[in-house]
PDB file of N, CA and C in Angstrom:
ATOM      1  N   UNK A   1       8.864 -17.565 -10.006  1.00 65.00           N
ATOM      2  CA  UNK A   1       9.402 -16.260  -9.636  1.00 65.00           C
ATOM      3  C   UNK A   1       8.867 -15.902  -8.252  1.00 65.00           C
ATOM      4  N   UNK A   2       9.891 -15.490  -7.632  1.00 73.00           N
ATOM      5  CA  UNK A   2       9.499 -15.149  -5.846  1.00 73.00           C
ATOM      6  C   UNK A   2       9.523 -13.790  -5.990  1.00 73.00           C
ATOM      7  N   UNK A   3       8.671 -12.954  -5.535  1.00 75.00           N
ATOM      8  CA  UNK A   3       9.087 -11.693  -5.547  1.00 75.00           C
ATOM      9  C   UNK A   3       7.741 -10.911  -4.894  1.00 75.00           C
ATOM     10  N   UNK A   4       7.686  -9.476  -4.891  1.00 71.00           N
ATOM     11  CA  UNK A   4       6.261  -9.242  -4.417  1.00 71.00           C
ATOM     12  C   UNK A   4       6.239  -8.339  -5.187  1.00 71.00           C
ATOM     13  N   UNK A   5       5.667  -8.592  -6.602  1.00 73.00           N
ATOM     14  CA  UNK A   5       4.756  -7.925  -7.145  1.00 73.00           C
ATOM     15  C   UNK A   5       3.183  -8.140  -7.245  1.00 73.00           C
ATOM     16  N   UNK A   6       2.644  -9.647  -6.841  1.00 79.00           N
ATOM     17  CA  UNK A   6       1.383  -9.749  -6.756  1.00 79.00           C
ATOM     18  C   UNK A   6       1.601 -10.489  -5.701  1.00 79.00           C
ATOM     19  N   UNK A   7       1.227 -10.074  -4.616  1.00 85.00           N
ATOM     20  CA  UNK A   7       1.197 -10.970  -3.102  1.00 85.00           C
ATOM     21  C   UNK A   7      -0.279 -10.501  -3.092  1.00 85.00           C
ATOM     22  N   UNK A   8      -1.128 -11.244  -2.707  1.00 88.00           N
ATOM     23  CA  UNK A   8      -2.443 -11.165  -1.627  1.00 88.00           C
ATOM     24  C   UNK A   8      -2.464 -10.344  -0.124  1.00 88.00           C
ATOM     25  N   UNK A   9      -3.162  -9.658  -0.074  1.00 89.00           N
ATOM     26  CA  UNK A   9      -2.536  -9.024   1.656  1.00 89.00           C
ATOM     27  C   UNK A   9      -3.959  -8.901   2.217  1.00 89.00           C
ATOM     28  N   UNK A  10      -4.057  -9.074   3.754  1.00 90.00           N
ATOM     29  CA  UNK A  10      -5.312  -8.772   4.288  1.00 90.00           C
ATOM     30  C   UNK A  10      -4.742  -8.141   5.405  1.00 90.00           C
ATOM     31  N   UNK A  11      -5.284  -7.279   5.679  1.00 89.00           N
ATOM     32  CA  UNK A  11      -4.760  -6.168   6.927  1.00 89.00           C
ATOM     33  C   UNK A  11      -6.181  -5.804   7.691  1.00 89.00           C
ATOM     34  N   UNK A  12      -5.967  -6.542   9.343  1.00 90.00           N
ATOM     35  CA  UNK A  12      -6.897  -6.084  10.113  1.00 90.00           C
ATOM     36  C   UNK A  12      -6.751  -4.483  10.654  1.00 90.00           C
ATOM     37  N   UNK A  13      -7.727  -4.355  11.297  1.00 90.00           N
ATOM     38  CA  UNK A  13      -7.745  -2.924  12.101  1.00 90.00           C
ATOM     39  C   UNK A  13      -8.195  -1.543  11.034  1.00 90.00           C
ATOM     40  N   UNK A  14      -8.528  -0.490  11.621  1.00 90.00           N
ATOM     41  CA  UNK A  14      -8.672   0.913  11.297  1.00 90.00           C
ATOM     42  C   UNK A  14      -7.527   1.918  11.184  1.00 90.00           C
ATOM     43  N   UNK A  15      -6.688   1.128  12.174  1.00 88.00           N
ATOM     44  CA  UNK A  15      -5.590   2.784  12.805  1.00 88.00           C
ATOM     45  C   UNK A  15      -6.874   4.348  13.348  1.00 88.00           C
ATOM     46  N   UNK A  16      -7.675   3.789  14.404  1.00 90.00           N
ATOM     47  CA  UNK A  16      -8.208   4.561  15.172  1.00 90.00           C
ATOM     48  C   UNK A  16      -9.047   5.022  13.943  1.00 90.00           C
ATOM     49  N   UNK A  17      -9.421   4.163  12.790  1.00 89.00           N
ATOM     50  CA  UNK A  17     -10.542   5.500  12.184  1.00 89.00           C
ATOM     51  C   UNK A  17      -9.624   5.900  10.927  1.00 89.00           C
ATOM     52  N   UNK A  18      -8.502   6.044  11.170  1.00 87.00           N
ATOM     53  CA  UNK A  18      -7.438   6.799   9.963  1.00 87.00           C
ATOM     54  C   UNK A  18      -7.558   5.574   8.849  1.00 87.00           C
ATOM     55  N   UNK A  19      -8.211   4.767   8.496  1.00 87.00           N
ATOM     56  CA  UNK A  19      -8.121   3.626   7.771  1.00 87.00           C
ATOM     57  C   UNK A  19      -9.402   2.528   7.018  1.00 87.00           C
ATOM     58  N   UNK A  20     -10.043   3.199   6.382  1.00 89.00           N
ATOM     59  CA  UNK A  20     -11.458   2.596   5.870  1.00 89.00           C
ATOM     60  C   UNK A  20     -11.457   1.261   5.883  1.00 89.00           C
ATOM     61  N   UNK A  21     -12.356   0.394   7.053  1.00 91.00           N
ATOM     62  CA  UNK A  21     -12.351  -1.092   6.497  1.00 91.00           C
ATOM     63  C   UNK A  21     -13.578  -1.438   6.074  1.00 91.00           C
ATOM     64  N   UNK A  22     -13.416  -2.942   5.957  1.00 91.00           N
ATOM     65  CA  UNK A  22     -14.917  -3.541   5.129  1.00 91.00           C
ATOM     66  C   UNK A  22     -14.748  -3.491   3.913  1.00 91.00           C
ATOM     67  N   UNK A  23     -14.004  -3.363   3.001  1.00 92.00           N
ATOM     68  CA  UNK A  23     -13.287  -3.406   1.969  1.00 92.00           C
ATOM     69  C   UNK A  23     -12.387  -4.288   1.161  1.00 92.00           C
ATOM     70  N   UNK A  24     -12.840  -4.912  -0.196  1.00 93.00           N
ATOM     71  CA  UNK A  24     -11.822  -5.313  -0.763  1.00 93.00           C
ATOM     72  C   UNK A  24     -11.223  -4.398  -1.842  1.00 93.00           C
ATOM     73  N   UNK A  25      -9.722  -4.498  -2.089  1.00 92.00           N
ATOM     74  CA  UNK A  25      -9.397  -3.370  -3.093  1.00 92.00           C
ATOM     75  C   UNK A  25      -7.947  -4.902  -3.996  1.00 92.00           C
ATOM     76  N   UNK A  26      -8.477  -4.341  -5.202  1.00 92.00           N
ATOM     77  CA  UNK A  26      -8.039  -4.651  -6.171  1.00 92.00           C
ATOM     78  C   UNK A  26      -7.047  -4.394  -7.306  1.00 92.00           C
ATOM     79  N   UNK A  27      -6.113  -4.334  -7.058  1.00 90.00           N
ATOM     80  CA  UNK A  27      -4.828  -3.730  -8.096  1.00 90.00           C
ATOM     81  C   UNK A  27      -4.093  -4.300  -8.762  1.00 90.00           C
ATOM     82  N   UNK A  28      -4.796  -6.253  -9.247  1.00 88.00           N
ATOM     83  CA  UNK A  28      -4.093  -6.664 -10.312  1.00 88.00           C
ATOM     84  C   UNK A  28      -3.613  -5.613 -11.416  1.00 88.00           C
ATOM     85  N   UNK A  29      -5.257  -4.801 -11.633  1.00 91.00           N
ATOM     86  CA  UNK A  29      -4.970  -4.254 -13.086  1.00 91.00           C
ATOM     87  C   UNK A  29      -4.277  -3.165 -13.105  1.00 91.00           C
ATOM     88  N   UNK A  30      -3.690  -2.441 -12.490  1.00 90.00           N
ATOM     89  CA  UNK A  30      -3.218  -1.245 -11.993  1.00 90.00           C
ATOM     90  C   UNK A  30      -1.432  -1.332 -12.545  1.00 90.00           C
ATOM     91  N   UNK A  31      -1.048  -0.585 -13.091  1.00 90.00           N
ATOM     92  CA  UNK A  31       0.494  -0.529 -13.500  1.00 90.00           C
ATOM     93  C   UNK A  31       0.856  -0.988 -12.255  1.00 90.00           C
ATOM     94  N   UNK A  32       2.793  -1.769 -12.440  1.00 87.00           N
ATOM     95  CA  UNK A  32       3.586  -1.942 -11.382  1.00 87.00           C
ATOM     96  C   UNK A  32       3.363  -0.496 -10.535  1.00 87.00           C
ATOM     97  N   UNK A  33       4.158   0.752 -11.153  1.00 88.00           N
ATOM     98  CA  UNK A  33       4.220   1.728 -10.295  1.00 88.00           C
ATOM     99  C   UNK A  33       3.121   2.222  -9.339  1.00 88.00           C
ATOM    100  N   UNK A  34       1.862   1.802  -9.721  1.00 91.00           N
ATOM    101  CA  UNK A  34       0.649   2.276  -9.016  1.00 91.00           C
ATOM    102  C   UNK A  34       0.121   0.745  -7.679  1.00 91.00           C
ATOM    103  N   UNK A  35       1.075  -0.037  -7.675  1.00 90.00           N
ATOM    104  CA  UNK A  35       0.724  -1.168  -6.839  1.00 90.00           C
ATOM    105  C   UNK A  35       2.018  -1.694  -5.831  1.00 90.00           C
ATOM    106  N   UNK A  36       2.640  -1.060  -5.626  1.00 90.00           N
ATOM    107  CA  UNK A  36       4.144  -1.146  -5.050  1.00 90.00           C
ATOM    108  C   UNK A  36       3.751  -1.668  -3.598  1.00 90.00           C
ATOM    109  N   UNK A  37       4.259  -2.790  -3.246  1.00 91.00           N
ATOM    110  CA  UNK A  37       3.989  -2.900  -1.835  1.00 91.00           C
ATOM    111  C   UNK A  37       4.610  -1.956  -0.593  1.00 91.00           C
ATOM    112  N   UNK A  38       5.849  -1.475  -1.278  1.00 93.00           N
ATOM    113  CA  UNK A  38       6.095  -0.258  -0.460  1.00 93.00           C
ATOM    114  C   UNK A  38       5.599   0.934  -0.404  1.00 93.00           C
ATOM    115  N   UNK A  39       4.466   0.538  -1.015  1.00 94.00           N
ATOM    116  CA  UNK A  39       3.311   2.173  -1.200  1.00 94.00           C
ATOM    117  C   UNK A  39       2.419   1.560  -0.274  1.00 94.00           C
ATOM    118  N   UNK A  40       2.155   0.882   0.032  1.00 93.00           N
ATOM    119  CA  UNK A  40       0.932   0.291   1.276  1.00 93.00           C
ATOM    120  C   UNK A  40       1.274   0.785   2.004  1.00 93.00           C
ATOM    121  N   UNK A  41       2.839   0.096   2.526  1.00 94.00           N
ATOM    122  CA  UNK A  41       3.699   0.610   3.659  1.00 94.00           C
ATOM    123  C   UNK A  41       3.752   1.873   3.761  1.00 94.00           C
ATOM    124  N   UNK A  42       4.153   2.558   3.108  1.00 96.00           N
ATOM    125  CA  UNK A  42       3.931   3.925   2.744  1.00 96.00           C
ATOM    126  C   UNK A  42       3.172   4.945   3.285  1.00 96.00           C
ATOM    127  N   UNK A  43       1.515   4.373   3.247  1.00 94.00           N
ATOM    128  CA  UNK A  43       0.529   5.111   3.333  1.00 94.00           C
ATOM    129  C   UNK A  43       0.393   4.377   4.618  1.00 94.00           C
ATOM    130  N   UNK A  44       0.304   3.074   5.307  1.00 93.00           N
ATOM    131  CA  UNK A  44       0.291   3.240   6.451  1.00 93.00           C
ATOM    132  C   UNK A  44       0.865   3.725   7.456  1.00 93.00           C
ATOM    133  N   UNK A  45       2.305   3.902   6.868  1.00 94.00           N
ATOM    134  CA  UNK A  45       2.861   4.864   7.469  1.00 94.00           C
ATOM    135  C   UNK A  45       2.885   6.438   7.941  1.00 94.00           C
ATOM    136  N   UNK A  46       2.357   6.741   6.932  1.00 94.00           N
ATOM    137  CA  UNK A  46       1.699   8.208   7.180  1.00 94.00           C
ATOM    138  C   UNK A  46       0.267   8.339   7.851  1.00 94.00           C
ATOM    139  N   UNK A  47      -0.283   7.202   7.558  1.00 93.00           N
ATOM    140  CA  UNK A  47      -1.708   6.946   8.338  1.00 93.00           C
ATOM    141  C   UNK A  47      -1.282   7.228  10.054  1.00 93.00           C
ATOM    142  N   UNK A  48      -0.035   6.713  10.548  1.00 92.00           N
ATOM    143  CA  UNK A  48       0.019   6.087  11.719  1.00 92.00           C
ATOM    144  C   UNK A  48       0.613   7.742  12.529  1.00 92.00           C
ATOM    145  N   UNK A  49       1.307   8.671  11.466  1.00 94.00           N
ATOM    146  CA  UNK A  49       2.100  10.073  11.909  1.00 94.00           C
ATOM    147  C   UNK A  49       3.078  10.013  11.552  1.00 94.00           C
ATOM    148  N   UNK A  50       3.570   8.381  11.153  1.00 95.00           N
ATOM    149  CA  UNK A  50       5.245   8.517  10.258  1.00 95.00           C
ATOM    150  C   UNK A  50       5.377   9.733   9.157  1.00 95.00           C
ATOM    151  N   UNK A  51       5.514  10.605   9.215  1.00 94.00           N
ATOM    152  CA  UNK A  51       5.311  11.200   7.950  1.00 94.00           C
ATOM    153  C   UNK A  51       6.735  10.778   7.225  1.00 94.00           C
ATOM    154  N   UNK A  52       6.528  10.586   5.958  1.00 95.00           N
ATOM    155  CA  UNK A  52       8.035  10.420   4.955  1.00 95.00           C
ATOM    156  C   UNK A  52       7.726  10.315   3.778  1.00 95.00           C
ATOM    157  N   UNK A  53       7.829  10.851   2.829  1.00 95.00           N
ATOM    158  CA  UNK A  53       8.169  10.839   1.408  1.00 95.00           C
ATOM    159  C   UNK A  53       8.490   9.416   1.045  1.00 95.00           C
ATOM    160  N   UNK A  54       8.946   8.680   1.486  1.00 96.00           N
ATOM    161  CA  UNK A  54       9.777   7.392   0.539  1.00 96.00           C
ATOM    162  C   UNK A  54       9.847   6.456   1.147  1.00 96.00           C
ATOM    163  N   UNK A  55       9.461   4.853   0.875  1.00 96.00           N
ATOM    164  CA  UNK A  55       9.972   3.921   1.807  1.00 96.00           C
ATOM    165  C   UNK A  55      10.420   2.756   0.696  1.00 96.00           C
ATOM    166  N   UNK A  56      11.739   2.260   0.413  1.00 94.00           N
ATOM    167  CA  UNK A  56      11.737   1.396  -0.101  1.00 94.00           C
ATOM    168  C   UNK A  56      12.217   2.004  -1.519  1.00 94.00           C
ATOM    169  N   UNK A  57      11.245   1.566  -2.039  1.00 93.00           N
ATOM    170  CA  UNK A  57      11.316   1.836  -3.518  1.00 93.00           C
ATOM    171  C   UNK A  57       9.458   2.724  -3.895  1.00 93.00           C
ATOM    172  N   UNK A  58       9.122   2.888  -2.916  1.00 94.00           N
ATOM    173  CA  UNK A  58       7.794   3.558  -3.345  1.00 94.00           C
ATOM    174  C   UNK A  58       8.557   5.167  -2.770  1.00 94.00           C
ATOM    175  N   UNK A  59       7.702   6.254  -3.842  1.00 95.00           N
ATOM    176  CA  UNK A  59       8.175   7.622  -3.490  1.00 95.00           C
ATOM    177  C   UNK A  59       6.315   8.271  -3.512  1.00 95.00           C
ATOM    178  N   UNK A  60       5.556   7.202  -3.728  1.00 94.00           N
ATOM    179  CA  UNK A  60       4.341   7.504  -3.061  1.00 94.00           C
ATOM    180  C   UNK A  60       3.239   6.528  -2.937  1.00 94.00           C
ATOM    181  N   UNK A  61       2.077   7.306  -1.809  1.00 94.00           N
ATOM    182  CA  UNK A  61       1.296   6.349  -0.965  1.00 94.00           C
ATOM    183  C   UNK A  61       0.693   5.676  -2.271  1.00 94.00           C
ATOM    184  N   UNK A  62      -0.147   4.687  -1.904  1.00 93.00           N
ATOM    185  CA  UNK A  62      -1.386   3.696  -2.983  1.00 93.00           C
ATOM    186  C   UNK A  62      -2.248   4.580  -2.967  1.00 93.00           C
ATOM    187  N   UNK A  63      -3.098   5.016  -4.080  1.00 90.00           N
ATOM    188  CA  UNK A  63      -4.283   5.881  -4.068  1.00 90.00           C
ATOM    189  C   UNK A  63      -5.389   4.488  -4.006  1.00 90.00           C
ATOM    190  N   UNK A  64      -6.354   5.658  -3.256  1.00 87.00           N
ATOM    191  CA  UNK A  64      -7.572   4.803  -2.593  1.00 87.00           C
ATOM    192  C   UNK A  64      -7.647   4.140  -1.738  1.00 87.00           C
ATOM    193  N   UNK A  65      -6.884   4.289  -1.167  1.00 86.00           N
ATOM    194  CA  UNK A  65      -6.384   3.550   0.837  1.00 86.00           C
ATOM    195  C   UNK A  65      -6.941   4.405   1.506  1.00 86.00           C
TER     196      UNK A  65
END
């Protein structure tokens, strides 16, 4: 099965500070709805000033980003 419900991701940088690194975070165990890769996107997006409600199929950020 190809798909991205469990992809691996490593993301360099801070976004100026807006972005805690040094961190690993873990969301095998976490429901589908609470691990959406369009919730990463999401929250980096709003990290960056995108502000938006929705990207994709996520209608919100990943908690604990």
């Amino acid at each position: 099965k190809h798909d991205s419900t469990r992809v691996p991701l490593l993301t360099m940088g801070g976004l100026s500070g807006k972005f805690e690194t040094g961190r690993v975070l873990d969301f095998a165990d976490k429901a589908e709805e609470e691990r959406k890769l369009c919730s990463l996107y999401l929250t980096l997006m709003n990290r960056m000033g995108i502000e938006s409600k929705e990207f994709g199929d996520a209608t919100q950020p990943l908690a604990g980003i």
